[in-house]
Amino acid sequence: MAEEDIKQEAGPLTREEWIAKVRSQGRDNTIREEMIRLGFWSNDELSSEEQRQQATEDEEYQQLLKELNKLKAESAKLSNLNELLKIARKKRIEESKRKRAERKARREREQAEAAQRWQAHKQTHVIHAGRGVSGGLQSTVYDEAKLIENNLPLIRSSLELAEAMEIPVGRLKWLTYHRKTATLNHYQRFTIPKKSGGRREISAPKKSLRAAQQWVKTHILDALTVHPAARGFVSGKSTLDHAEPHLQQAAVVKMDLKDFFPTIRFRRVKGFFHYLGYSEAVSTIFALLCTEPPRKEIQFNGTRYYVAMDERQLPQGACTSPALSNLICRRLDQRLRGLAEKHGFHYTRYADDLAFSCGEDGLNEIGAIINTSRDIIRFEGFAVNEEKTRILRASNRQNITGIVVNQKPNIRRKDLRAFRALLYSVEKNGLEQENRHNHPHFWDYIKGYASYIRMVRPDLEEKLAPRLLRISQKHGLHAPDWCKQVAAK
């Protein structure tokens, strides 16, 4: 009997004996031997099939053992997993902070650059011109071809406009800023009597604004042509040119546009400049220069305020208002001229006074002329002052803007007699005594009306000239040059 068998029969092995046995026989052999002894394993010779199966199991076992060792190695590496996670998290946070700092620095740099560009832009552009009028100031699209076609200056920005006017951009902003309630007023306001009664408010621009408006008139408005039917506010044209086409007609129809200048408002003026080809931004500046709301002066807490009572409109007294009114009325004049020619009538317009005339053949068309004219005028954004609509037949005095046109251009006998009487009294008593209405420029008024009579009735100049010369010599006044020329003949 083997020594181990004797020991087993003698009793179970001790722990130290088991360890010695495993070391001497190997772990697997010891386990197999013990399983055979206990009857869990056969000690018979294995068949070939069992041997193959045993080899496969041994191979699988070795593979599993290899993977187990690998996992043990990886487990050993991950033994400090929390520390590795902390390191990775710290690196990720540091990288995130670095990127955030870069983004912040880039954003601050971009904001600073944008602020600098905006400051530079504000120095050269009008950004805001007041509530209700600033729309479109950011639109700089213009039609260069159209401006060239109209022979107009290529003004593309507020800076270019200010440079063309030879003023700083800041002054241009000051002239155009709109406030409904302002402590500053760019106009001197006063009233003059109307021929029809009541008083007309005149808004005369102050020096800086007047210079800017004069630039607009000279370089833009005067470069454009008005419709041939327009006779008022046109160089070389007068009330006589308005009246002459209607001489010796069977009937004259007179119509009047109600509130002519006040009807032409800011948006319409802006639209006109935009139509010419200017950008919306530049058109807004032009419109602000050329319009002004009617204002009421009030005192509050010791401060003087000028409160806008209506929308911005063409002011009576600005040099740009007459030219703008004629240019904006071009389509109105074209349509009314077309209507007149269709019915065999003549048509002219002097500011807000419209005149149609016809021969005997057109008398039945007067109603159609008046009604269709009303529709056209309303469509074009104006209104007819119905109280001033007149139909003047040849049997009555036909008076157009103060000139009688029944036979030849003439002035009412009543007016001529009154003026002769005035000249007689002034020659006898002097200007001051006869200036009963306190006219601020009484002698200029007399000379102007004498020139007007001479224009309408050239045949009367030989009677007027000697009287005016005598008055000037007696009272130390300056006589008109034409009086000296007539006297020298």
GROMACS .gro file of C-alpha atoms in nm:
model
  489
    1MET     CA    1   0.000   0.000   0.000
    2ALA     CA    2   0.119   0.342  -0.090
    3GLU     CA    3   0.222   0.588   0.177
    4GLU     CA    4  -0.056   0.828   0.084
    5ASP     CA    5  -0.318   0.552   0.107
    6ILE     CA    6  -0.191   0.463   0.448
    7LYS     CA    7  -0.218   0.824   0.553
    8GLN     CA    8  -0.570   0.852   0.414
    9GLU     CA    9  -0.678   0.546   0.602
   10ALA     CA   10  -0.509   0.681   0.907
   11GLY     CA   11  -0.712   1.005   0.871
   12PRO     CA   12  -0.751   1.331   0.669
   13LEU     CA   13  -0.444   1.525   0.571
   14THR     CA   14  -0.352   1.838   0.752
   15ARG     CA   15  -0.333   2.176   0.580
   16GLU     CA   16   0.043   2.160   0.563
   17GLU     CA   17   0.027   1.807   0.417
   18TRP     CA   18  -0.217   1.925   0.150
   19ILE     CA   19   0.008   2.210   0.057
   20ALA     CA   20   0.309   1.976   0.031
   21LYS     CA   21   0.108   1.734  -0.182
   22VAL     CA   22  -0.010   2.006  -0.424
   23ARG     CA   23   0.345   2.131  -0.456
   24SER     CA   24   0.480   1.783  -0.531
   25GLN     CA   25   0.205   1.650  -0.761
   26GLY     CA   26   0.061   1.968  -0.901
   27ARG     CA   27  -0.277   2.119  -0.834
   28ASP     CA   28  -0.463   1.947  -1.119
   29ASN     CA   29  -0.318   1.601  -1.045
   30THR     CA   30  -0.399   1.634  -0.679
   31ILE     CA   31  -0.759   1.732  -0.754
   32ARG     CA   32  -0.794   1.444  -1.004
   33GLU     CA   33  -0.652   1.194  -0.760
   34GLU     CA   34  -0.882   1.308  -0.486
   35MET     CA   35  -1.186   1.290  -0.717
   36ILE     CA   36  -1.089   0.933  -0.822
   37ARG     CA   37  -1.055   0.832  -0.458
   38LEU     CA   38  -1.393   0.973  -0.376
   39GLY     CA   39  -1.556   0.808  -0.682
   40PHE     CA   40  -1.622   1.121  -0.883
   41TRP     CA   41  -1.369   1.038  -1.149
   42SER     CA   42  -1.288   0.716  -1.324
   43ASN     CA   43  -0.932   0.588  -1.324
   44ASP     CA   44  -0.994   0.378  -1.634
   45GLU     CA   45  -0.810   0.451  -1.958
   46LEU     CA   46  -0.996   0.719  -2.160
   47SER     CA   47  -1.131   0.635  -2.503
   48SER     CA   48  -1.014   0.826  -2.808
   49GLU     CA   49  -1.338   1.030  -2.813
   50GLU     CA   50  -1.301   1.113  -2.446
   51GLN     CA   51  -0.941   1.204  -2.500
   52ARG     CA   52  -1.039   1.446  -2.782
   53GLN     CA   53  -1.309   1.593  -2.561
   54GLN     CA   54  -1.058   1.619  -2.278
   55ALA     CA   55  -0.811   1.794  -2.510
   56THR     CA   56  -1.082   2.039  -2.621
   57GLU     CA   57  -1.178   2.111  -2.263
   58ASP     CA   58  -0.815   2.155  -2.170
   59GLU     CA   59  -0.772   2.396  -2.460
   60GLU     CA   60  -1.084   2.591  -2.360
   61TYR     CA   61  -0.962   2.593  -2.008
   62GLN     CA   62  -0.626   2.733  -2.111
   63GLN     CA   63  -0.802   3.002  -2.319
   64LEU     CA   64  -1.023   3.093  -2.027
   65LEU     CA   65  -0.722   3.095  -1.804
   66LYS     CA   66  -0.543   3.330  -2.044
   67GLU     CA   67  -0.845   3.566  -2.055
   68LEU     CA   68  -0.871   3.549  -1.681
   69ASN     CA   69  -0.508   3.649  -1.646
   70LYS     CA   70  -0.567   3.933  -1.890
   71LEU     CA   71  -0.864   4.051  -1.689
   72LYS     CA   72  -0.658   4.028  -1.375
   73ALA     CA   73  -0.390   4.243  -1.537
   74GLU     CA   74  -0.649   4.500  -1.648
   75SER     CA   75  -0.808   4.487  -1.309
   76ALA     CA   76  -0.471   4.564  -1.158
   77LYS     CA   77  -0.442   4.864  -1.386
   78LEU     CA   78  -0.789   4.980  -1.285
   79SER     CA   79  -0.723   4.942  -0.924
   80ASN     CA   80  -0.666   5.320  -0.913
   81LEU     CA   81  -0.971   5.400  -1.132
   82ASN     CA   82  -1.106   5.683  -0.917
   83GLU     CA   83  -0.774   5.860  -0.930
   84LEU     CA   84  -0.760   5.823  -1.309
   85LEU     CA   85  -1.116   5.959  -1.336
   86LYS     CA   86  -1.020   6.258  -1.125
   87ILE     CA   87  -0.719   6.327  -1.346
   88ALA     CA   88  -0.928   6.295  -1.664
   89ARG     CA   89  -1.202   6.516  -1.521
   90LYS     CA   90  -0.948   6.778  -1.417
   91LYS     CA   91  -0.796   6.783  -1.765
   92ARG     CA   92  -1.141   6.814  -1.922
   93ILE     CA   93  -1.234   7.104  -1.693
   94GLU     CA   94  -0.904   7.281  -1.763
   95GLU     CA   95  -0.958   7.240  -2.138
   96SER     CA   96  -1.313   7.369  -2.108
   97LYS     CA   97  -1.193   7.673  -1.912
   98ARG     CA   98  -0.925   7.743  -2.172
   99LYS     CA   99  -1.174   7.726  -2.458
  100ARG     CA  100  -1.425   7.940  -2.267
  101ALA     CA  101  -1.157   8.201  -2.200
  102GLU     CA  102  -1.063   8.202  -2.568
  103ARG     CA  103  -1.427   8.243  -2.669
  104LYS     CA  104  -1.475   8.524  -2.417
  105ALA     CA  105  -1.163   8.705  -2.536
  106ARG     CA  106  -1.268   8.666  -2.899
  107ARG     CA  107  -1.619   8.789  -2.819
  108GLU     CA  108  -1.488   9.090  -2.626
  109ARG     CA  109  -1.249   9.169  -2.910
  110GLU     CA  110  -1.529   9.143  -3.167
  111GLN     CA  111  -1.756   9.360  -2.950
  112ALA     CA  112  -1.484   9.621  -2.913
  113GLU     CA  113  -1.421   9.622  -3.288
  114ALA     CA  114  -1.797   9.646  -3.354
  115ALA     CA  115  -1.825   9.935  -3.107
  116GLN     CA  116  -1.541  10.115  -3.282
  117ARG     CA  117  -1.705  10.060  -3.621
  118TRP     CA  118  -2.038  10.180  -3.482
  119GLN     CA  119  -1.880  10.494  -3.338
  120ALA     CA  120  -1.711  10.562  -3.671
  121HIS     CA  121  -2.043  10.497  -3.849
  122LYS     CA  122  -2.228  10.739  -3.620
  123GLN     CA  123  -1.970  11.006  -3.693
  124THR     CA  124  -2.041  10.983  -4.066
  125HIS     CA  125  -2.412  10.890  -4.079
  126VAL     CA  126  -2.742  11.011  -3.942
  127ILE     CA  127  -2.858  10.712  -3.737
  128HIS     CA  128  -3.170  10.853  -3.573
  129ALA     CA  129  -3.355  11.170  -3.667
  130GLY     CA  130  -3.646  11.158  -3.423
  131ARG     CA  131  -3.958  10.955  -3.364
  132GLY     CA  132  -4.175  10.888  -3.666
  133VAL     CA  133  -3.923  11.003  -3.927
  134SER     CA  134  -3.623  10.770  -3.885
  135GLY     CA  135  -3.753  10.475  -4.085
  136GLY     CA  136  -3.522  10.393  -4.373
  137LEU     CA  137  -3.213  10.570  -4.239
  138GLN     CA  138  -3.025  10.237  -4.253
  139SER     CA  139  -3.119  10.176  -4.619
  140THR     CA  140  -2.835  10.300  -4.841
  141VAL     CA  141  -2.939  10.140  -5.172
  142TYR     CA  142  -2.952  10.401  -5.447
  143ASP     CA  143  -3.006  10.408  -5.824
  144GLU     CA  144  -2.687  10.552  -5.971
  145ALA     CA  145  -2.806  10.520  -6.331
  146LYS     CA  146  -3.119  10.719  -6.254
  147LEU     CA  147  -2.925  10.994  -6.078
  148ILE     CA  148  -2.688  11.021  -6.373
  149GLU     CA  149  -2.982  11.026  -6.614
  150ASN     CA  150  -3.136  11.316  -6.420
  151ASN     CA  151  -2.796  11.492  -6.404
  152LEU     CA  152  -2.810  11.496  -6.023
  153PRO     CA  153  -2.519  11.486  -5.776
  154LEU     CA  154  -2.426  11.135  -5.657
  155ILE     CA  155  -2.493  11.171  -5.286
  156ARG     CA  156  -2.469  10.826  -5.126
  157SER     CA  157  -2.448  10.900  -4.754
  158SER     CA  158  -2.500  11.165  -4.490
  159LEU     CA  159  -2.124  11.228  -4.489
  160GLU     CA  160  -2.116  11.295  -4.864
  161LEU     CA  161  -2.415  11.529  -4.831
  162ALA     CA  162  -2.252  11.718  -4.544
  163GLU     CA  163  -1.927  11.746  -4.740
  164ALA     CA  164  -2.115  11.872  -5.046
  165MET     CA  165  -2.288  12.135  -4.831
  166GLU     CA  166  -1.952  12.214  -4.664
  167ILE     CA  167  -2.087  12.159  -4.314
  168PRO     CA  168  -1.998  11.898  -4.045
  169VAL     CA  169  -2.217  11.590  -4.015
  170GLY     CA  170  -2.303  11.704  -3.663
  171ARG     CA  171  -2.456  12.025  -3.798
  172LEU     CA  172  -2.654  11.827  -4.056
  173LYS     CA  173  -2.792  11.614  -3.772
  174TRP     CA  174  -2.873  11.930  -3.576
  175LEU     CA  175  -3.064  12.080  -3.870
  176THR     CA  176  -3.268  11.767  -3.941
  177TYR     CA  177  -3.349  11.624  -3.597
  178HIS     CA  178  -3.725  11.613  -3.545
  179ARG     CA  179  -3.893  11.673  -3.209
  180LYS     CA  180  -4.263  11.716  -3.152
  181THR     CA  181  -4.182  11.944  -2.860
  182ALA     CA  182  -3.862  12.142  -2.907
  183THR     CA  183  -3.684  12.424  -2.730
  184LEU     CA  184  -3.500  12.511  -3.051
  185ASN     CA  185  -3.666  12.650  -3.361
  186HIS     CA  186  -3.496  12.672  -3.702
  187TYR     CA  187  -3.764  12.908  -3.839
  188GLN     CA  188  -3.878  13.264  -3.780
  189ARG     CA  189  -4.258  13.269  -3.792
  190PHE     CA  190  -4.483  13.563  -3.873
  191THR     CA  191  -4.812  13.623  -4.051
  192ILE     CA  192  -4.916  13.834  -4.348
  193PRO     CA  193  -5.269  13.925  -4.459
  194LYS     CA  194  -5.438  13.717  -4.729
  195LYS     CA  195  -5.617  13.880  -5.020
  196SER     CA  196  -5.922  13.671  -4.939
  197GLY     CA  197  -5.913  13.770  -4.572
  198GLY     CA  198  -5.747  13.623  -4.269
  199ARG     CA  199  -5.373  13.583  -4.226
  200ARG     CA  200  -5.116  13.347  -4.377
  201GLU     CA  201  -4.835  13.209  -4.161
  202ILE     CA  202  -4.488  13.243  -4.308
  203SER     CA  203  -4.205  13.023  -4.180
  204ALA     CA  204  -3.875  13.178  -4.280
  205PRO     CA  205  -3.575  12.949  -4.220
  206LYS     CA  206  -3.285  13.083  -4.020
  207LYS     CA  207  -2.940  13.125  -4.169
  208SER     CA  208  -2.798  12.770  -4.134
  209LEU     CA  209  -3.110  12.593  -4.253
  210ARG     CA  210  -3.165  12.848  -4.529
  211ALA     CA  211  -2.814  12.776  -4.665
  212ALA     CA  212  -2.879  12.399  -4.662
  213GLN     CA  213  -3.214  12.443  -4.836
  214GLN     CA  214  -3.055  12.670  -5.095
  215TRP     CA  215  -2.802  12.395  -5.172
  216VAL     CA  216  -3.086  12.146  -5.227
  217LYS     CA  217  -3.268  12.391  -5.452
  218THR     CA  218  -2.961  12.488  -5.656
  219HIS     CA  219  -2.805  12.144  -5.705
  220ILE     CA  220  -3.113  11.921  -5.723
  221LEU     CA  221  -3.447  12.094  -5.768
  222ASP     CA  222  -3.331  12.352  -6.023
  223ALA     CA  223  -3.175  12.072  -6.232
  224LEU     CA  224  -3.519  11.918  -6.292
  225THR     CA  225  -3.787  12.035  -6.531
  226VAL     CA  226  -4.146  12.105  -6.435
  227HIS     CA  227  -4.450  12.044  -6.652
  228PRO     CA  228  -4.507  12.319  -6.915
  229ALA     CA  229  -4.849  12.389  -6.766
  230ALA     CA  230  -4.688  12.509  -6.442
  231ARG     CA  231  -4.642  12.886  -6.455
  232GLY     CA  232  -4.590  12.977  -6.089
  233PHE     CA  233  -4.248  12.961  -5.918
  234VAL     CA  234  -4.083  12.905  -6.258
  235SER     CA  235  -3.791  13.120  -6.370
  236GLY     CA  236  -3.898  13.349  -6.653
  237LYS     CA  237  -4.269  13.283  -6.594
  238SER     CA  238  -4.524  13.511  -6.428
  239THR     CA  239  -4.894  13.555  -6.367
  240LEU     CA  240  -4.908  13.700  -6.718
  241ASP     CA  241  -4.784  13.370  -6.864
  242HIS     CA  242  -5.055  13.198  -6.659
  243ALA     CA  243  -5.325  13.427  -6.793
  244GLU     CA  244  -5.233  13.469  -7.162
  245PRO     CA  245  -5.339  13.119  -7.283
  246HIS     CA  246  -5.693  13.205  -7.168
  247LEU     CA  247  -5.736  13.533  -7.358
  248GLN     CA  248  -6.062  13.588  -7.550
  249GLN     CA  249  -6.225  13.260  -7.447
  250ALA     CA  250  -6.596  13.192  -7.418
  251ALA     CA  251  -6.554  13.060  -7.064
  252VAL     CA  252  -6.285  13.039  -6.798
  253VAL     CA  253  -6.304  12.781  -6.521
  254LYS     CA  254  -6.104  12.861  -6.207
  255MET     CA  255  -6.030  12.602  -5.940
  256ASP     CA  256  -5.815  12.624  -5.629
  257LEU     CA  257  -5.618  12.357  -5.442
  258LYS     CA  258  -5.700  12.368  -5.073
  259ASP     CA  259  -5.407  12.404  -4.831
  260PHE     CA  260  -5.160  12.351  -5.114
  261PHE     CA  261  -4.825  12.349  -4.927
  262PRO     CA  262  -4.958  12.185  -4.607
  263THR     CA  263  -5.100  11.899  -4.818
  264ILE     CA  264  -4.749  11.806  -4.937
  265ARG     CA  265  -4.616  11.623  -4.634
  266PHE     CA  266  -4.294  11.460  -4.521
  267ARG     CA  267  -4.356  11.111  -4.662
  268ARG     CA  268  -4.448  11.253  -5.000
  269VAL     CA  269  -4.135  11.468  -5.018
  270LYS     CA  270  -3.921  11.172  -4.908
  271GLY     CA  271  -4.084  10.955  -5.173
  272PHE     CA  272  -4.008  11.217  -5.439
  273PHE     CA  273  -3.634  11.220  -5.362
  274HIS     CA  274  -3.633  10.839  -5.351
  275TYR     CA  275  -3.804  10.838  -5.692
  276LEU     CA  276  -3.518  11.050  -5.827
  277GLY     CA  277  -3.276  10.767  -5.739
  278TYR     CA  278  -3.149  10.861  -5.395
  279SER     CA  279  -3.132  10.602  -5.119
  280GLU     CA  280  -3.402  10.599  -4.857
  281ALA     CA  281  -3.151  10.725  -4.600
  282VAL     CA  282  -3.047  11.028  -4.807
  283SER     CA  283  -3.409  11.090  -4.916
  284THR     CA  284  -3.506  11.106  -4.548
  285ILE     CA  285  -3.241  11.373  -4.482
  286PHE     CA  286  -3.355  11.578  -4.783
  287ALA     CA  287  -3.719  11.554  -4.672
  288LEU     CA  288  -3.628  11.663  -4.317
  289LEU     CA  289  -3.440  11.964  -4.454
  290CYS     CA  290  -3.735  12.069  -4.668
  291THR     CA  291  -4.030  12.012  -4.430
  292GLU     CA  292  -4.138  12.142  -4.093
  293PRO     CA  293  -4.451  12.095  -3.884
  294PRO     CA  294  -4.661  12.398  -3.793
  295ARG     CA  295  -4.569  12.483  -3.435
  296LYS     CA  296  -4.725  12.671  -3.149
  297GLU     CA  297  -4.507  12.862  -2.908
  298ILE     CA  298  -4.583  12.812  -2.538
  299GLN     CA  299  -4.419  12.902  -2.207
  300PHE     CA  300  -4.388  12.645  -1.927
  301ASN     CA  301  -4.190  12.685  -1.606
  302GLY     CA  302  -3.997  12.970  -1.757
  303THR     CA  303  -3.895  12.772  -2.067
  304ARG     CA  304  -4.015  12.844  -2.419
  305TYR     CA  305  -4.134  12.539  -2.615
  306TYR     CA  306  -4.232  12.498  -2.980
  307VAL     CA  307  -4.500  12.229  -3.002
  308ALA     CA  308  -4.577  12.058  -3.333
  309MET     CA  309  -4.947  12.088  -3.416
  310ASP     CA  310  -4.947  11.863  -3.723
  311GLU     CA  311  -4.723  11.648  -3.944
  312ARG     CA  312  -4.415  11.782  -4.121
  313GLN     CA  313  -4.507  11.963  -4.444
  314LEU     CA  314  -4.375  12.213  -4.695
  315PRO     CA  315  -4.331  12.539  -4.503
  316GLN     CA  316  -4.451  12.862  -4.661
  317GLY     CA  317  -4.129  13.062  -4.673
  318ALA     CA  318  -3.866  12.798  -4.751
  319CYS     CA  319  -3.694  12.843  -5.088
  320THR     CA  320  -3.740  12.470  -5.162
  321SER     CA  321  -4.118  12.462  -5.115
  322PRO     CA  322  -4.223  12.623  -5.447
  323ALA     CA  323  -3.991  12.406  -5.657
  324LEU     CA  324  -4.090  12.088  -5.472
  325SER     CA  325  -4.459  12.166  -5.513
  326ASN     CA  326  -4.418  12.207  -5.890
  327LEU     CA  327  -4.213  11.890  -5.926
  328ILE     CA  328  -4.449  11.683  -5.714
  329CYS     CA  329  -4.740  11.818  -5.923
  330ARG     CA  330  -4.589  11.705  -6.255
  331ARG     CA  331  -4.823  11.408  -6.286
  332LEU     CA  332  -5.120  11.619  -6.176
  333ASP     CA  333  -5.040  11.877  -6.446
  334GLN     CA  334  -4.991  11.605  -6.706
  335ARG     CA  335  -5.327  11.446  -6.631
  336LEU     CA  336  -5.515  11.777  -6.618
  337ARG     CA  337  -5.349  11.898  -6.940
  338GLY     CA  338  -5.450  11.569  -7.105
  339LEU     CA  339  -5.807  11.611  -6.980
  340ALA     CA  340  -5.822  11.969  -7.110
  341GLU     CA  341  -5.688  11.879  -7.455
  342LYS     CA  342  -5.931  11.589  -7.481
  343HIS     CA  343  -6.222  11.831  -7.442
  344GLY     CA  344  -6.069  12.119  -7.642
  345PHE     CA  345  -5.972  12.329  -7.338
  346HIS     CA  346  -5.657  12.518  -7.236
  347TYR     CA  347  -5.502  12.446  -6.894
  348THR     CA  348  -5.239  12.621  -6.681
  349ARG     CA  349  -5.154  12.620  -6.311
  350TYR     CA  350  -5.003  12.898  -6.101
  351ALA     CA  351  -4.917  12.744  -5.761
  352ASP     CA  352  -5.256  12.640  -5.623
  353ASP     CA  353  -5.463  12.828  -5.886
  354LEU     CA  354  -5.587  12.610  -6.174
  355ALA     CA  355  -5.732  12.767  -6.489
  356PHE     CA  356  -5.922  12.601  -6.776
  357SER     CA  357  -6.070  12.788  -7.071
  358CYS     CA  358  -6.259  12.703  -7.387
  359GLY     CA  359  -6.430  12.846  -7.690
  360GLU     CA  360  -6.799  12.822  -7.769
  361ASP     CA  361  -6.764  12.456  -7.869
  362GLY     CA  362  -6.652  12.357  -7.522
  363LEU     CA  363  -6.926  12.516  -7.314
  364ASN     CA  364  -7.117  12.188  -7.284
  365GLU     CA  365  -6.804  12.014  -7.151
  366ILE     CA  366  -6.752  12.240  -6.850
  367GLY     CA  367  -6.933  12.004  -6.613
  368ALA     CA  368  -6.722  11.709  -6.728
  369ILE     CA  369  -6.404  11.914  -6.688
  370ILE     CA  370  -6.490  12.015  -6.331
  371ASN     CA  371  -6.606  11.671  -6.215
  372THR     CA  372  -6.318  11.478  -6.371
  373SER     CA  373  -6.069  11.735  -6.243
  374ARG     CA  374  -6.201  11.681  -5.891
  375ASP     CA  375  -6.141  11.307  -5.925
  376ILE     CA  376  -5.789  11.355  -6.063
  377ILE     CA  377  -5.699  11.609  -5.795
  378ARG     CA  378  -5.829  11.380  -5.520
  379PHE     CA  379  -5.640  11.083  -5.666
  380GLU     CA  380  -5.318  11.287  -5.671
  381GLY     CA  381  -5.349  11.360  -5.299
  382PHE     CA  382  -5.492  11.713  -5.310
  383ALA     CA  383  -5.832  11.865  -5.239
  384VAL     CA  384  -6.037  12.128  -5.419
  385ASN     CA  385  -6.137  12.444  -5.236
  386GLU     CA  386  -6.494  12.443  -5.361
  387GLU     CA  387  -6.558  12.796  -5.237
  388LYS     CA  388  -6.315  12.927  -5.498
  389THR     CA  389  -6.441  12.729  -5.798
  390ARG     CA  390  -6.569  12.978  -6.057
  391ILE     CA  391  -6.710  12.964  -6.410
  392LEU     CA  392  -6.652  13.300  -6.581
  393ARG     CA  393  -6.834  13.366  -6.907
  394ALA     CA  394  -6.716  13.618  -7.167
  395SER     CA  395  -7.011  13.844  -7.079
  396ASN     CA  396  -6.854  13.900  -6.732
  397ARG     CA  397  -6.507  14.003  -6.626
  398GLN     CA  398  -6.272  13.703  -6.657
  399ASN     CA  399  -6.000  13.751  -6.397
  400ILE     CA  400  -5.706  13.509  -6.360
  401THR     CA  401  -5.459  13.581  -6.078
  402GLY     CA  402  -5.550  13.948  -6.092
  403ILE     CA  403  -5.526  13.983  -6.472
  404VAL     CA  404  -5.835  14.044  -6.682
  405VAL     CA  405  -5.830  13.824  -6.994
  406ASN     CA  406  -6.155  13.909  -7.174
  407GLN     CA  407  -5.980  14.083  -7.464
  408LYS     CA  408  -5.618  14.160  -7.379
  409PRO     CA  409  -5.415  14.131  -7.058
  410ASN     CA  410  -5.545  14.404  -6.834
  411ILE     CA  411  -5.578  14.518  -6.474
  412ARG     CA  412  -5.906  14.620  -6.321
  413ARG     CA  413  -5.979  14.991  -6.364
  414LYS     CA  414  -6.057  15.010  -5.993
  415ASP     CA  415  -5.707  14.889  -5.905
  416LEU     CA  416  -5.542  15.124  -6.155
  417ARG     CA  417  -5.731  15.426  -6.022
  418ALA     CA  418  -5.644  15.331  -5.662
  419PHE     CA  419  -5.275  15.303  -5.748
  420ARG     CA  420  -5.270  15.638  -5.932
  421ALA     CA  421  -5.433  15.797  -5.629
  422LEU     CA  422  -5.171  15.638  -5.403
  423LEU     CA  423  -4.886  15.774  -5.616
  424TYR     CA  424  -5.041  16.123  -5.609
  425SER     CA  425  -5.075  16.115  -5.229
  426VAL     CA  426  -4.722  15.980  -5.173
  427GLU     CA  427  -4.576  16.249  -5.399
  428LYS     CA  428  -4.766  16.514  -5.210
  429ASN     CA  429  -4.739  16.390  -4.847
  430GLY     CA  430  -4.449  16.143  -4.839
  431LEU     CA  431  -4.425  15.772  -4.762
  432GLU     CA  432  -4.470  15.777  -4.387
  433GLN     CA  433  -4.797  15.967  -4.389
  434GLU     CA  434  -4.953  15.750  -4.661
  435ASN     CA  435  -4.833  15.413  -4.520
  436ARG     CA  436  -5.160  15.359  -4.337
  437HIS     CA  437  -5.115  14.981  -4.305
  438ASN     CA  438  -4.759  15.007  -4.169
  439HIS     CA  439  -4.608  14.814  -4.453
  440PRO     CA  440  -4.243  14.740  -4.354
  441HIS     CA  441  -4.114  14.809  -4.707
  442PHE     CA  442  -4.369  15.049  -4.844
  443TRP     CA  443  -4.156  15.204  -5.123
  444ASP     CA  444  -4.047  14.859  -5.243
  445TYR     CA  445  -4.413  14.759  -5.252
  446ILE     CA  446  -4.496  15.064  -5.466
  447LYS     CA  447  -4.210  14.996  -5.707
  448GLY     CA  448  -4.305  14.629  -5.730
  449TYR     CA  449  -4.670  14.701  -5.809
  450ALA     CA  450  -4.566  14.961  -6.068
  451SER     CA  451  -4.345  14.698  -6.236
  452TYR     CA  452  -4.637  14.456  -6.227
  453ILE     CA  453  -4.863  14.709  -6.405
  454ARG     CA  454  -4.587  14.771  -6.659
  455MET     CA  455  -4.562  14.394  -6.725
  456VAL     CA  456  -4.937  14.354  -6.783
  457ARG     CA  457  -4.987  14.690  -6.954
  458PRO     CA  458  -4.659  14.800  -7.119
  459ASP     CA  459  -4.845  15.094  -7.269
  460LEU     CA  460  -4.879  15.255  -6.923
  461GLU     CA  461  -4.507  15.273  -6.845
  462GLU     CA  462  -4.474  15.622  -6.999
  463LYS     CA  463  -4.734  15.749  -6.751
  464LEU     CA  464  -4.593  15.565  -6.449
  465ALA     CA  465  -4.223  15.646  -6.498
  466PRO     CA  466  -4.242  16.028  -6.461
  467ARG     CA  467  -4.456  15.999  -6.144
  468LEU     CA  468  -4.216  15.754  -5.981
  469LEU     CA  469  -3.915  15.972  -6.074
  470ARG     CA  470  -4.076  16.279  -5.921
  471ILE     CA  471  -4.151  16.091  -5.597
  472SER     CA  472  -3.794  15.958  -5.576
  473GLN     CA  473  -3.640  16.300  -5.639
  474LYS     CA  474  -3.871  16.483  -5.400
  475HIS     CA  475  -3.833  16.241  -5.109
  476GLY     CA  476  -3.479  16.113  -5.170
  477LEU     CA  477  -3.574  15.762  -5.281
  478HIS     CA  478  -3.424  15.525  -5.537
  479ALA     CA  479  -3.630  15.503  -5.854
  480PRO     CA  480  -3.654  15.182  -6.061
  481ASP     CA  481  -3.398  15.163  -6.342
  482TRP     CA  482  -3.669  15.118  -6.605
  483CYS     CA  483  -3.813  15.459  -6.509
  484LYS     CA  484  -3.482  15.625  -6.594
  485GLN     CA  485  -3.467  15.436  -6.923
  486VAL     CA  486  -3.818  15.545  -7.018
  487ALA     CA  487  -3.745  15.906  -6.924
  488ALA     CA  488  -3.425  15.902  -7.134
  489LYS     CA  489  -3.610  15.803  -7.452
   0.00000   0.00000   0.00000
